[in-house]
């Protein structure tokens, strides 16, 4: 016979309360405060409030507070990955039929900002539209991430709170794509065109005012399905184009937090004028890469490509244009910030990482073998986008190439026509910046290296790599998949497919009263919900 | 006079027509159009979708048809739709116009209020230390680009008193004091360069006029100094100054682009640059035409002021 334990329920209750308190109270030990409006400045004005139609972090930054995804990346974890996924509109999910079906069980207590209930039809509407299904109820004018959902064969909504994604082949990465800031759920009852300047979502903040190109202001959504969130009464995004004005604005206290697109010098300048500011420096999963046009001779000669790659001394890149704030790597961001990159020992042996004198001599030798020397120098135009962050690195590249006898000149291309020129391969060699939406091989490799992909700006094409890409995509064992991905990366580096100079770091500065401002190290796109931010004022 | 005004209006019309043609051609000569930017920036080019959008925006038609249609719409006051924001162009331009106008008027006010008196003092006190000081001040104004001055002002303010003007626009109807605090410094930064030019012209013309016989006669008659200088000399010296003010107004609009950016004022000048980058033809063309109209009519007003300033001037038939 068991002895009676009268204190047991009380102890259990205490334990539950303690656990709850620990979950709510941040690591600082301070209880979050409600109220206040956070003022920040985004990277730039957003072209619309429709993340599915845009390809800039400016949109995910400014639209994410309005929306929710089926699932999201835990903002409190620094590194995004399959282990850090948390439920949002879906309470739980389940892979079925050997990873051919992905089933989501949705929350039943969610309403859109206009009071209409959220159901599985909204999920089906959104992702049928994004994958360009023939029977989709809406069609996006521009659909930059259609490729992400290429493997989705069918979406079913068997009841208002269940959604099934049926896949052509297993694809573990689909979950990560659905958690991206680029993958919110839209309301099926709101015309798509409305999202150009308005926003109806389920998110923690409701749109109060949108002055395109100038200001976006949100207010707290009192009916938000996560009880007790958001802490803030509102968020204000003030578009400030000039970097020095941004610095002055944060120093004067007009901004609480800022830093999107900043380099280390910007952050240091801000802090020098206002020492109480807190600087956050982390990886960003945005890389500086060299585009070498495979469709134009002599760049289809691997010796020329390797010579260019070797000539670019990565240590000089780190101290020069990146001012000491970058991480070396291959086609994917290396650990610890990333999940899939090459091991550090291998990265240290990549072209451009060795003794600069020896590597430059080797580059000259390769150029000579390809028929270029002092009497017949290789003449190239290094194109880049006419933005300081691009031009600084491209100017450095020109200098590095001149050191191996290449007659390189710089061409600055107006930002509006930069991508069109790259898409059409209207350049010889270019310096580009690529932000990776999610730290995942499917998102990075298919988009930037697959034969015929529209963002494969170098025109690189290898049947073997394409085959390996598909193979890794459906490999369920994470260790086997990692090995495959790293094998692909090695081959890409050997081909000088799109030499990576390095992975830049991001810099944010905020006043001490800003709490819970999360930053992820392996993506800048998926951490802008801001429901956990609060002001200690 | 009426014939003169009619003639000037006709010339203004021809100027604006030429301006419209130039604007249209220049925009079409710039590489890429809005559909390139929308589609290819997203790394996605579906030719059928692109053609559909071009047809929707009307940029698939022959250039002459596009030009004629735009001009006709403009004359009727229909400014079309912003390609970028999918909003009526007037809705995008309207809230920005008063901001630029307020800044321009304040800057022009500063330049006249500083330039004319300082020019007069400098001329009257020729060779005096104050003349040298004012000439150095004016030379500094001519040498410093307004965008540089604007940045220095911002930096000095934040470093010295930890304050800068508001980064979000405050309407004068909501809070006049905050509005003036927001606009006075940028207006001063822009107006300083113009004031330097006005001061130099005022000084040189005043020096010429002060040597005239009628001024000597006025002195000889024992008239008060202030009356001689401000009433007789300045009025006769002001023709080139007024002409310059008209010209400076046009330059001032150009100077506002950077100042609006540095002080984060959401005016039309800054917005025009954004619209050019996005090949937002309706915005660029209509906005530039509106600015051209303001400049043309500002110069016409200046010309008409001549008769008031100097009654000897008669406009030929």
PDB file of N, CA, C and O in Angstrom, chain A residues 47 55 139 141-144 196-197 212-215 238-242 245 248-249 251-252 254 269 272-273 414 416-417 419-420 423-424 454-455, chain B residues 31-32 36-45 49 56 84-87 96 154 158-159 162 164-169 262 264 266 270 274 277 279:
ATOM      1  N   UNK A  47       9.846  47.402 -51.392  1.00  0.00           N
ATOM      2  CA  UNK A  47       9.023  47.654 -52.581  1.00  0.00           C
ATOM      3  C   UNK A  47       7.555  47.308 -52.339  1.00  0.00           C
ATOM      4  O   UNK A  47       6.677  47.846 -52.987  1.00  0.00           O
ATOM      5  N   UNK A  55      12.642  39.993 -53.072  1.00  0.00           N
ATOM      6  CA  UNK A  55      13.908  39.283 -52.837  1.00  0.00           C
ATOM      7  C   UNK A  55      14.882  40.164 -52.078  1.00  0.00           C
ATOM      8  O   UNK A  55      16.061  40.204 -52.402  1.00  0.00           O
ATOM      9  N   UNK A 139      -2.284  34.284 -58.697  1.00  0.00           N
ATOM     10  CA  UNK A 139      -0.995  34.113 -59.380  1.00  0.00           C
ATOM     11  C   UNK A 139      -0.113  35.302 -59.027  1.00  0.00           C
ATOM     12  O   UNK A 139      -0.536  36.464 -59.136  1.00  0.00           O
ATOM     13  N   UNK A 141       2.694  38.015 -59.548  1.00  0.00           N
ATOM     14  CA  UNK A 141       3.279  38.688 -60.712  1.00  0.00           C
ATOM     15  C   UNK A 141       4.731  38.268 -60.846  1.00  0.00           C
ATOM     16  O   UNK A 141       5.221  38.010 -61.926  1.00  0.00           O
ATOM     17  N   UNK A 142       5.409  38.236 -59.750  1.00  0.00           N
ATOM     18  CA  UNK A 142       6.809  37.815 -59.712  1.00  0.00           C
ATOM     19  C   UNK A 142       6.902  36.740 -58.636  1.00  0.00           C
ATOM     20  O   UNK A 142       6.382  36.917 -57.540  1.00  0.00           O
ATOM     21  N   UNK A 143       7.572  35.655 -58.961  1.00  0.00           N
ATOM     22  CA  UNK A 143       7.581  34.523 -58.036  1.00  0.00           C
ATOM     23  C   UNK A 143       9.014  34.015 -57.831  1.00  0.00           C
ATOM     24  O   UNK A 143       9.411  32.993 -58.387  1.00  0.00           O
ATOM     25  N   UNK A 144       9.803  34.750 -57.043  1.00  0.00           N
ATOM     26  CA  UNK A 144      11.229  34.428 -56.952  1.00  0.00           C
ATOM     27  C   UNK A 144      11.538  33.074 -56.322  1.00  0.00           C
ATOM     28  O   UNK A 144      12.598  32.521 -56.578  1.00  0.00           O
ATOM     29  N   UNK A 196       0.633  45.084 -51.826  1.00  0.00           N
ATOM     30  CA  UNK A 196       1.619  46.043 -52.339  1.00  0.00           C
ATOM     31  C   UNK A 196       1.872  47.112 -51.272  1.00  0.00           C
ATOM     32  O   UNK A 196       2.997  47.481 -51.000  1.00  0.00           O
ATOM     33  N   UNK A 197       0.791  47.587 -50.669  1.00  0.00           N
ATOM     34  CA  UNK A 197       0.939  48.676 -49.699  1.00  0.00           C
ATOM     35  C   UNK A 197       0.233  48.443 -48.369  1.00  0.00           C
ATOM     36  O   UNK A 197       0.322  49.265 -47.477  1.00  0.00           O
ATOM     37  N   UNK A 212       4.850  54.773 -48.259  1.00  0.00           N
ATOM     38  CA  UNK A 212       5.860  54.066 -49.045  1.00  0.00           C
ATOM     39  C   UNK A 212       7.147  54.875 -49.211  1.00  0.00           C
ATOM     40  O   UNK A 212       7.116  56.055 -49.545  1.00  0.00           O
ATOM     41  N   UNK A 213       8.242  54.204 -48.936  1.00  0.00           N
ATOM     42  CA  UNK A 213       9.546  54.847 -49.094  1.00  0.00           C
ATOM     43  C   UNK A 213       9.935  55.710 -47.923  1.00  0.00           C
ATOM     44  O   UNK A 213      11.028  56.289 -47.899  1.00  0.00           O
ATOM     45  N   UNK A 214       9.044  55.825 -46.938  1.00  0.00           N
ATOM     46  CA  UNK A 214       9.311  56.764 -45.851  1.00  0.00           C
ATOM     47  C   UNK A 214       9.171  56.125 -44.462  1.00  0.00           C
ATOM     48  O   UNK A 214      10.095  56.204 -43.644  1.00  0.00           O
ATOM     49  N   UNK A 215       8.049  55.477 -44.243  1.00  0.00           N
ATOM     50  CA  UNK A 215       7.755  55.014 -42.897  1.00  0.00           C
ATOM     51  C   UNK A 215       6.740  53.873 -42.911  1.00  0.00           C
ATOM     52  O   UNK A 215       5.798  53.899 -43.692  1.00  0.00           O
ATOM     53  N   UNK A 238      11.615  53.548 -39.790  1.00  0.00           N
ATOM     54  CA  UNK A 238      11.844  54.832 -40.450  1.00  0.00           C
ATOM     55  C   UNK A 238      12.933  54.618 -41.503  1.00  0.00           C
ATOM     56  O   UNK A 238      14.044  54.211 -41.164  1.00  0.00           O
ATOM     57  N   UNK A 239      12.602  54.870 -42.739  1.00  0.00           N
ATOM     58  CA  UNK A 239      13.596  54.676 -43.804  1.00  0.00           C
ATOM     59  C   UNK A 239      14.560  55.866 -43.790  1.00  0.00           C
ATOM     60  O   UNK A 239      14.152  57.003 -43.987  1.00  0.00           O
ATOM     61  N   UNK A 240      15.821  55.575 -43.498  1.00  0.00           N
ATOM     62  CA  UNK A 240      16.863  56.611 -43.529  1.00  0.00           C
ATOM     63  C   UNK A 240      17.913  56.121 -44.512  1.00  0.00           C
ATOM     64  O   UNK A 240      18.593  55.132 -44.260  1.00  0.00           O
ATOM     65  N   UNK A 241      18.024  56.793 -45.638  1.00  0.00           N
ATOM     66  CA  UNK A 241      18.912  56.296 -46.689  1.00  0.00           C
ATOM     67  C   UNK A 241      20.383  56.518 -46.377  1.00  0.00           C
ATOM     68  O   UNK A 241      21.218  55.691 -46.695  1.00  0.00           O
ATOM     69  N   UNK A 242      20.695  57.639 -45.773  1.00  0.00           N
ATOM     70  CA  UNK A 242      22.095  57.993 -45.585  1.00  0.00           C
ATOM     71  C   UNK A 242      22.657  57.317 -44.338  1.00  0.00           C
ATOM     72  O   UNK A 242      22.088  57.437 -43.245  1.00  0.00           O
ATOM     73  N   UNK A 245      23.554  59.581 -41.455  1.00  0.00           N
ATOM     74  CA  UNK A 245      22.357  60.075 -40.777  1.00  0.00           C
ATOM     75  C   UNK A 245      21.801  58.997 -39.850  1.00  0.00           C
ATOM     76  O   UNK A 245      21.329  59.293 -38.747  1.00  0.00           O
ATOM     77  N   UNK A 248      23.887  59.141 -36.772  1.00  0.00           N
ATOM     78  CA  UNK A 248      23.514  60.291 -35.942  1.00  0.00           C
ATOM     79  C   UNK A 248      22.159  60.061 -35.270  1.00  0.00           C
ATOM     80  O   UNK A 248      21.954  60.438 -34.116  1.00  0.00           O
ATOM     81  N   UNK A 249      21.246  59.413 -36.003  1.00  0.00           N
ATOM     82  CA  UNK A 249      19.900  59.195 -35.458  1.00  0.00           C
ATOM     83  C   UNK A 249      19.926  58.247 -34.261  1.00  0.00           C
ATOM     84  O   UNK A 249      19.216  58.468 -33.278  1.00  0.00           O
ATOM     85  N   UNK A 251      22.592  57.728 -32.355  1.00  0.00           N
ATOM     86  CA  UNK A 251      23.337  58.418 -31.289  1.00  0.00           C
ATOM     87  C   UNK A 251      22.446  59.416 -30.556  1.00  0.00           C
ATOM     88  O   UNK A 251      22.553  59.577 -29.344  1.00  0.00           O
ATOM     89  N   UNK A 252      21.576  60.081 -31.305  1.00  0.00           N
ATOM     90  CA  UNK A 252      20.723  61.094 -30.673  1.00  0.00           C
ATOM     91  C   UNK A 252      19.536  60.460 -29.947  1.00  0.00           C
ATOM     92  O   UNK A 252      18.751  61.158 -29.322  1.00  0.00           O
ATOM     93  N   UNK A 254      17.033  58.875 -31.428  1.00  0.00           N
ATOM     94  CA  UNK A 254      15.807  58.784 -32.249  1.00  0.00           C
ATOM     95  C   UNK A 254      15.554  57.362 -32.719  1.00  0.00           C
ATOM     96  O   UNK A 254      14.433  57.020 -33.071  1.00  0.00           O
ATOM     97  N   UNK A 269      31.808  53.756 -35.214  1.00  0.00           N
ATOM     98  CA  UNK A 269      31.544  55.206 -35.244  1.00  0.00           C
ATOM     99  C   UNK A 269      30.358  55.552 -34.352  1.00  0.00           C
ATOM    100  O   UNK A 269      30.384  56.531 -33.607  1.00  0.00           O
ATOM    101  N   UNK A 272      31.383  55.257 -30.757  1.00  0.00           N
ATOM    102  CA  UNK A 272      32.327  56.285 -30.305  1.00  0.00           C
ATOM    103  C   UNK A 272      31.599  57.564 -29.895  1.00  0.00           C
ATOM    104  O   UNK A 272      32.033  58.285 -29.013  1.00  0.00           O
ATOM    105  N   UNK A 273      30.479  57.845 -30.554  1.00  0.00           N
ATOM    106  CA  UNK A 273      29.720  59.049 -30.209  1.00  0.00           C
ATOM    107  C   UNK A 273      28.725  58.820 -29.093  1.00  0.00           C
ATOM    108  O   UNK A 273      28.233  59.770 -28.492  1.00  0.00           O
ATOM    109  N   UNK A 414      24.758  50.816 -62.103  1.00  0.00           N
ATOM    110  CA  UNK A 414      23.652  51.389 -61.331  1.00  0.00           C
ATOM    111  C   UNK A 414      22.819  50.260 -60.726  1.00  0.00           C
ATOM    112  O   UNK A 414      22.553  49.247 -61.372  1.00  0.00           O
ATOM    113  N   UNK A 416      19.762  49.679 -60.098  1.00  0.00           N
ATOM    114  CA  UNK A 416      18.522  49.238 -60.730  1.00  0.00           C
ATOM    115  C   UNK A 416      18.735  48.229 -61.843  1.00  0.00           C
ATOM    116  O   UNK A 416      17.861  47.413 -62.123  1.00  0.00           O
ATOM    117  N   UNK A 417      19.867  48.311 -62.521  1.00  0.00           N
ATOM    118  CA  UNK A 417      20.088  47.391 -63.647  1.00  0.00           C
ATOM    119  C   UNK A 417      21.166  46.351 -63.336  1.00  0.00           C
ATOM    120  O   UNK A 417      21.604  45.626 -64.214  1.00  0.00           O
ATOM    121  N   UNK A 419      21.070  43.505 -61.342  1.00  0.00           N
ATOM    122  CA  UNK A 419      20.620  42.129 -61.495  1.00  0.00           C
ATOM    123  C   UNK A 419      20.250  41.776 -62.941  1.00  0.00           C
ATOM    124  O   UNK A 419      20.615  40.703 -63.411  1.00  0.00           O
ATOM    125  N   UNK A 420      19.528  42.665 -63.653  1.00  0.00           N
ATOM    126  CA  UNK A 420      19.280  42.343 -65.059  1.00  0.00           C
ATOM    127  C   UNK A 420      20.567  42.053 -65.845  1.00  0.00           C
ATOM    128  O   UNK A 420      20.617  41.122 -66.635  1.00  0.00           O
ATOM    129  N   UNK A 423      21.852  38.623 -64.744  1.00  0.00           N
ATOM    130  CA  UNK A 423      21.003  37.541 -65.252  1.00  0.00           C
ATOM    131  C   UNK A 423      21.310  37.267 -66.722  1.00  0.00           C
ATOM    132  O   UNK A 423      21.326  36.133 -67.166  1.00  0.00           O
ATOM    133  N   UNK A 424      21.587  38.347 -67.455  1.00  0.00           N
ATOM    134  CA  UNK A 424      21.870  38.178 -68.894  1.00  0.00           C
ATOM    135  C   UNK A 424      23.340  37.894 -69.152  1.00  0.00           C
ATOM    136  O   UNK A 424      23.763  37.868 -70.302  1.00  0.00           O
ATOM    137  N   UNK A 454      18.005  30.781 -62.905  1.00  0.00           N
ATOM    138  CA  UNK A 454      18.082  32.191 -63.289  1.00  0.00           C
ATOM    139  C   UNK A 454      18.950  33.025 -62.361  1.00  0.00           C
ATOM    140  O   UNK A 454      19.320  34.144 -62.680  1.00  0.00           O
ATOM    141  N   UNK A 455      19.259  32.494 -61.202  1.00  0.00           N
ATOM    142  CA  UNK A 455      20.193  33.228 -60.326  1.00  0.00           C
ATOM    143  C   UNK A 455      21.598  32.630 -60.394  1.00  0.00           C
ATOM    144  O   UNK A 455      22.453  32.991 -59.590  1.00  0.00           O
TER     145      UNK A 455
ATOM    146  N   UNK B  31      19.481  52.379 -69.461  1.00  0.00           N
ATOM    147  CA  UNK B  31      19.318  50.933 -69.663  1.00  0.00           C
ATOM    148  C   UNK B  31      18.297  50.338 -68.701  1.00  0.00           C
ATOM    149  O   UNK B  31      18.191  50.755 -67.553  1.00  0.00           O
ATOM    150  N   UNK B  32      17.540  49.364 -69.201  1.00  0.00           N
ATOM    151  CA  UNK B  32      16.575  48.644 -68.358  1.00  0.00           C
ATOM    152  C   UNK B  32      15.279  49.411 -68.192  1.00  0.00           C
ATOM    153  O   UNK B  32      15.235  50.623 -68.368  1.00  0.00           O
ATOM    154  N   UNK B  36      12.316  44.854 -66.156  1.00  0.00           N
ATOM    155  CA  UNK B  36      13.639  44.228 -65.940  1.00  0.00           C
ATOM    156  C   UNK B  36      13.945  44.219 -64.451  1.00  0.00           C
ATOM    157  O   UNK B  36      14.400  43.225 -63.893  1.00  0.00           O
ATOM    158  N   UNK B  37      13.705  45.371 -63.842  1.00  0.00           N
ATOM    159  CA  UNK B  37      14.080  45.517 -62.431  1.00  0.00           C
ATOM    160  C   UNK B  37      13.236  44.602 -61.559  1.00  0.00           C
ATOM    161  O   UNK B  37      13.750  43.892 -60.695  1.00  0.00           O
ATOM    162  N   UNK B  38      11.932  44.575 -61.823  1.00  0.00           N
ATOM    163  CA  UNK B  38      11.046  43.751 -60.998  1.00  0.00           C
ATOM    164  C   UNK B  38      11.369  42.272 -61.168  1.00  0.00           C
ATOM    165  O   UNK B  38      11.541  41.543 -60.202  1.00  0.00           O
ATOM    166  N   UNK B  39      11.488  41.838 -62.418  1.00  0.00           N
ATOM    167  CA  UNK B  39      11.648  40.409 -62.655  1.00  0.00           C
ATOM    168  C   UNK B  39      13.062  39.923 -62.374  1.00  0.00           C
ATOM    169  O   UNK B  39      13.266  38.932 -61.685  1.00  0.00           O
ATOM    170  N   UNK B  40      14.034  40.604 -62.960  1.00  0.00           N
ATOM    171  CA  UNK B  40      15.384  40.056 -62.900  1.00  0.00           C
ATOM    172  C   UNK B  40      16.032  40.272 -61.541  1.00  0.00           C
ATOM    173  O   UNK B  40      16.918  39.503 -61.157  1.00  0.00           O
ATOM    174  N   UNK B  41      15.607  41.283 -60.807  1.00  0.00           N
ATOM    175  CA  UNK B  41      16.135  41.437 -59.448  1.00  0.00           C
ATOM    176  C   UNK B  41      15.684  40.266 -58.600  1.00  0.00           C
ATOM    177  O   UNK B  41      16.338  39.868 -57.655  1.00  0.00           O
ATOM    178  N   UNK B  42      14.549  39.704 -58.956  1.00  0.00           N
ATOM    179  CA  UNK B  42      14.045  38.557 -58.210  1.00  0.00           C
ATOM    180  C   UNK B  42      14.655  37.261 -58.730  1.00  0.00           C
ATOM    181  O   UNK B  42      14.352  36.185 -58.246  1.00  0.00           O
ATOM    182  N   UNK B  43      15.510  37.376 -59.754  1.00  0.00           N
ATOM    183  CA  UNK B  43      16.135  36.183 -60.312  1.00  0.00           C
ATOM    184  C   UNK B  43      15.128  35.316 -61.030  1.00  0.00           C
ATOM    185  O   UNK B  43      15.237  34.105 -61.071  1.00  0.00           O
ATOM    186  N   UNK B  44      14.128  35.945 -61.605  1.00  0.00           N
ATOM    187  CA  UNK B  44      13.054  35.178 -62.207  1.00  0.00           C
ATOM    188  C   UNK B  44      12.588  35.884 -63.464  1.00  0.00           C
ATOM    189  O   UNK B  44      12.195  37.044 -63.408  1.00  0.00           O
ATOM    190  N   UNK B  45      12.714  35.241 -64.564  1.00  0.00           N
ATOM    191  CA  UNK B  45      12.288  35.869 -65.808  1.00  0.00           C
ATOM    192  C   UNK B  45      11.363  34.923 -66.553  1.00  0.00           C
ATOM    193  O   UNK B  45      11.791  33.921 -67.103  1.00  0.00           O
ATOM    194  N   UNK B  49       5.043  36.456 -68.502  1.00  0.00           N
ATOM    195  CA  UNK B  49       4.654  37.350 -67.403  1.00  0.00           C
ATOM    196  C   UNK B  49       5.192  38.755 -67.633  1.00  0.00           C
ATOM    197  O   UNK B  49       4.532  39.746 -67.356  1.00  0.00           O
ATOM    198  N   UNK B  56       0.369  45.807 -69.406  1.00  0.00           N
ATOM    199  CA  UNK B  56      -0.423  46.465 -68.346  1.00  0.00           C
ATOM    200  C   UNK B  56       0.058  47.902 -68.130  1.00  0.00           C
ATOM    201  O   UNK B  56      -0.720  48.816 -67.931  1.00  0.00           O
ATOM    202  N   UNK B  84       6.113  51.466 -59.312  1.00  0.00           N
ATOM    203  CA  UNK B  84       6.741  50.812 -58.164  1.00  0.00           C
ATOM    204  C   UNK B  84       5.749  50.544 -57.041  1.00  0.00           C
ATOM    205  O   UNK B  84       5.752  49.487 -56.436  1.00  0.00           O
ATOM    206  N   UNK B  85       4.941  51.540 -56.742  1.00  0.00           N
ATOM    207  CA  UNK B  85       4.055  51.400 -55.587  1.00  0.00           C
ATOM    208  C   UNK B  85       2.615  51.062 -55.963  1.00  0.00           C
ATOM    209  O   UNK B  85       1.772  50.907 -55.080  1.00  0.00           O
ATOM    210  N   UNK B  86       2.345  51.000 -57.262  1.00  0.00           N
ATOM    211  CA  UNK B  86       1.011  50.633 -57.714  1.00  0.00           C
ATOM    212  C   UNK B  86      -0.056  51.565 -57.128  1.00  0.00           C
ATOM    213  O   UNK B  86      -1.149  51.133 -56.776  1.00  0.00           O
ATOM    214  N   UNK B  87       0.318  52.816 -56.979  1.00  0.00           N
ATOM    215  CA  UNK B  87      -0.606  53.823 -56.450  1.00  0.00           C
ATOM    216  C   UNK B  87      -0.713  54.952 -57.475  1.00  0.00           C
ATOM    217  O   UNK B  87       0.224  55.150 -58.259  1.00  0.00           O
ATOM    218  N   UNK B  96       4.457  64.785 -50.750  1.00  0.00           N
ATOM    219  CA  UNK B  96       5.878  65.150 -50.751  1.00  0.00           C
ATOM    220  C   UNK B  96       6.108  66.588 -51.224  1.00  0.00           C
ATOM    221  O   UNK B  96       7.119  67.191 -50.882  1.00  0.00           O
ATOM    222  N   UNK B 154      24.837  68.012 -39.038  1.00  0.00           N
ATOM    223  CA  UNK B 154      24.276  66.857 -38.307  1.00  0.00           C
ATOM    224  C   UNK B 154      25.310  66.330 -37.304  1.00  0.00           C
ATOM    225  O   UNK B 154      24.995  66.082 -36.127  1.00  0.00           O
ATOM    226  N   UNK B 158      24.912  66.343 -33.172  1.00  0.00           N
ATOM    227  CA  UNK B 158      24.801  65.114 -32.379  1.00  0.00           C
ATOM    228  C   UNK B 158      25.976  64.994 -31.408  1.00  0.00           C
ATOM    229  O   UNK B 158      25.829  64.505 -30.292  1.00  0.00           O
ATOM    230  N   UNK B 159      27.149  65.453 -31.854  1.00  0.00           N
ATOM    231  CA  UNK B 159      28.321  65.352 -30.974  1.00  0.00           C
ATOM    232  C   UNK B 159      28.303  66.382 -29.854  1.00  0.00           C
ATOM    233  O   UNK B 159      28.775  66.126 -28.757  1.00  0.00           O
ATOM    234  N   UNK B 162      23.881  66.246 -28.653  1.00  0.00           N
ATOM    235  CA  UNK B 162      23.166  64.956 -28.680  1.00  0.00           C
ATOM    236  C   UNK B 162      21.775  65.058 -29.255  1.00  0.00           C
ATOM    237  O   UNK B 162      20.914  64.237 -28.967  1.00  0.00           O
ATOM    238  N   UNK B 164      19.457  65.926 -32.960  1.00  0.00           N
ATOM    239  CA  UNK B 164      19.359  66.261 -34.379  1.00  0.00           C
ATOM    240  C   UNK B 164      17.881  66.446 -34.717  1.00  0.00           C
ATOM    241  O   UNK B 164      17.022  65.960 -33.977  1.00  0.00           O
ATOM    242  N   UNK B 165      17.595  67.135 -35.815  1.00  0.00           N
ATOM    243  CA  UNK B 165      16.173  67.312 -36.152  1.00  0.00           C
ATOM    244  C   UNK B 165      15.477  65.961 -36.334  1.00  0.00           C
ATOM    245  O   UNK B 165      16.124  64.964 -36.660  1.00  0.00           O
ATOM    246  N   UNK B 166      14.175  65.959 -36.160  1.00  0.00           N
ATOM    247  CA  UNK B 166      13.405  64.706 -36.223  1.00  0.00           C
ATOM    248  C   UNK B 166      13.622  63.987 -37.554  1.00  0.00           C
ATOM    249  O   UNK B 166      13.686  64.603 -38.612  1.00  0.00           O
ATOM    250  N   UNK B 167      13.727  62.659 -37.482  1.00  0.00           N
ATOM    251  CA  UNK B 167      13.929  61.852 -38.678  1.00  0.00           C
ATOM    252  C   UNK B 167      12.600  61.476 -39.343  1.00  0.00           C
ATOM    253  O   UNK B 167      12.576  60.890 -40.404  1.00  0.00           O
ATOM    254  N   UNK B 168      11.492  61.764 -38.649  1.00  0.00           N
ATOM    255  CA  UNK B 168      10.195  61.555 -39.300  1.00  0.00           C
ATOM    256  C   UNK B 168       9.536  62.921 -39.487  1.00  0.00           C
ATOM    257  O   UNK B 168       9.644  63.801 -38.625  1.00  0.00           O
ATOM    258  N   UNK B 169       8.864  63.062 -40.597  1.00  0.00           N
ATOM    259  CA  UNK B 169       8.322  64.362 -40.972  1.00  0.00           C
ATOM    260  C   UNK B 169       7.235  64.826 -39.999  1.00  0.00           C
ATOM    261  O   UNK B 169       6.333  64.071 -39.659  1.00  0.00           O
ATOM    262  N   UNK B 262      20.118  63.709 -46.471  1.00  0.00           N
ATOM    263  CA  UNK B 262      20.900  63.793 -45.232  1.00  0.00           C
ATOM    264  C   UNK B 262      19.992  64.066 -44.034  1.00  0.00           C
ATOM    265  O   UNK B 262      20.161  63.462 -42.973  1.00  0.00           O
ATOM    266  N   UNK B 264      16.853  63.419 -43.952  1.00  0.00           N
ATOM    267  CA  UNK B 264      15.751  62.453 -44.016  1.00  0.00           C
ATOM    268  C   UNK B 264      14.379  63.123 -44.137  1.00  0.00           C
ATOM    269  O   UNK B 264      13.433  62.750 -43.454  1.00  0.00           O
ATOM    270  N   UNK B 266      11.192  63.589 -46.362  1.00  0.00           N
ATOM    271  CA  UNK B 266      10.608  62.844 -47.481  1.00  0.00           C
ATOM    272  C   UNK B 266       9.994  63.736 -48.554  1.00  0.00           C
ATOM    273  O   UNK B 266       8.799  63.669 -48.829  1.00  0.00           O
ATOM    274  N   UNK B 270      14.228  64.093 -53.200  1.00  0.00           N
ATOM    275  CA  UNK B 270      14.819  62.796 -52.866  1.00  0.00           C
ATOM    276  C   UNK B 270      14.053  61.667 -53.555  1.00  0.00           C
ATOM    277  O   UNK B 270      14.635  60.715 -54.060  1.00  0.00           O
ATOM    278  N   UNK B 274      14.942  58.164 -56.265  1.00  0.00           N
ATOM    279  CA  UNK B 274      14.453  56.784 -56.096  1.00  0.00           C
ATOM    280  C   UNK B 274      13.682  56.342 -57.332  1.00  0.00           C
ATOM    281  O   UNK B 274      13.861  55.226 -57.823  1.00  0.00           O
ATOM    282  N   UNK B 277      15.884  55.496 -60.227  1.00  0.00           N
ATOM    283  CA  UNK B 277      16.541  54.196 -60.045  1.00  0.00           C
ATOM    284  C   UNK B 277      15.609  53.044 -60.401  1.00  0.00           C
ATOM    285  O   UNK B 277      16.048  52.022 -60.905  1.00  0.00           O
ATOM    286  N   UNK B 279      13.150  53.274 -62.542  1.00  0.00           N
ATOM    287  CA  UNK B 279      12.550  53.530 -63.860  1.00  0.00           C
ATOM    288  C   UNK B 279      11.034  53.690 -63.739  1.00  0.00           C
ATOM    289  O   UNK B 279      10.273  53.157 -64.547  1.00  0.00           O
TER     290      UNK B 279
END
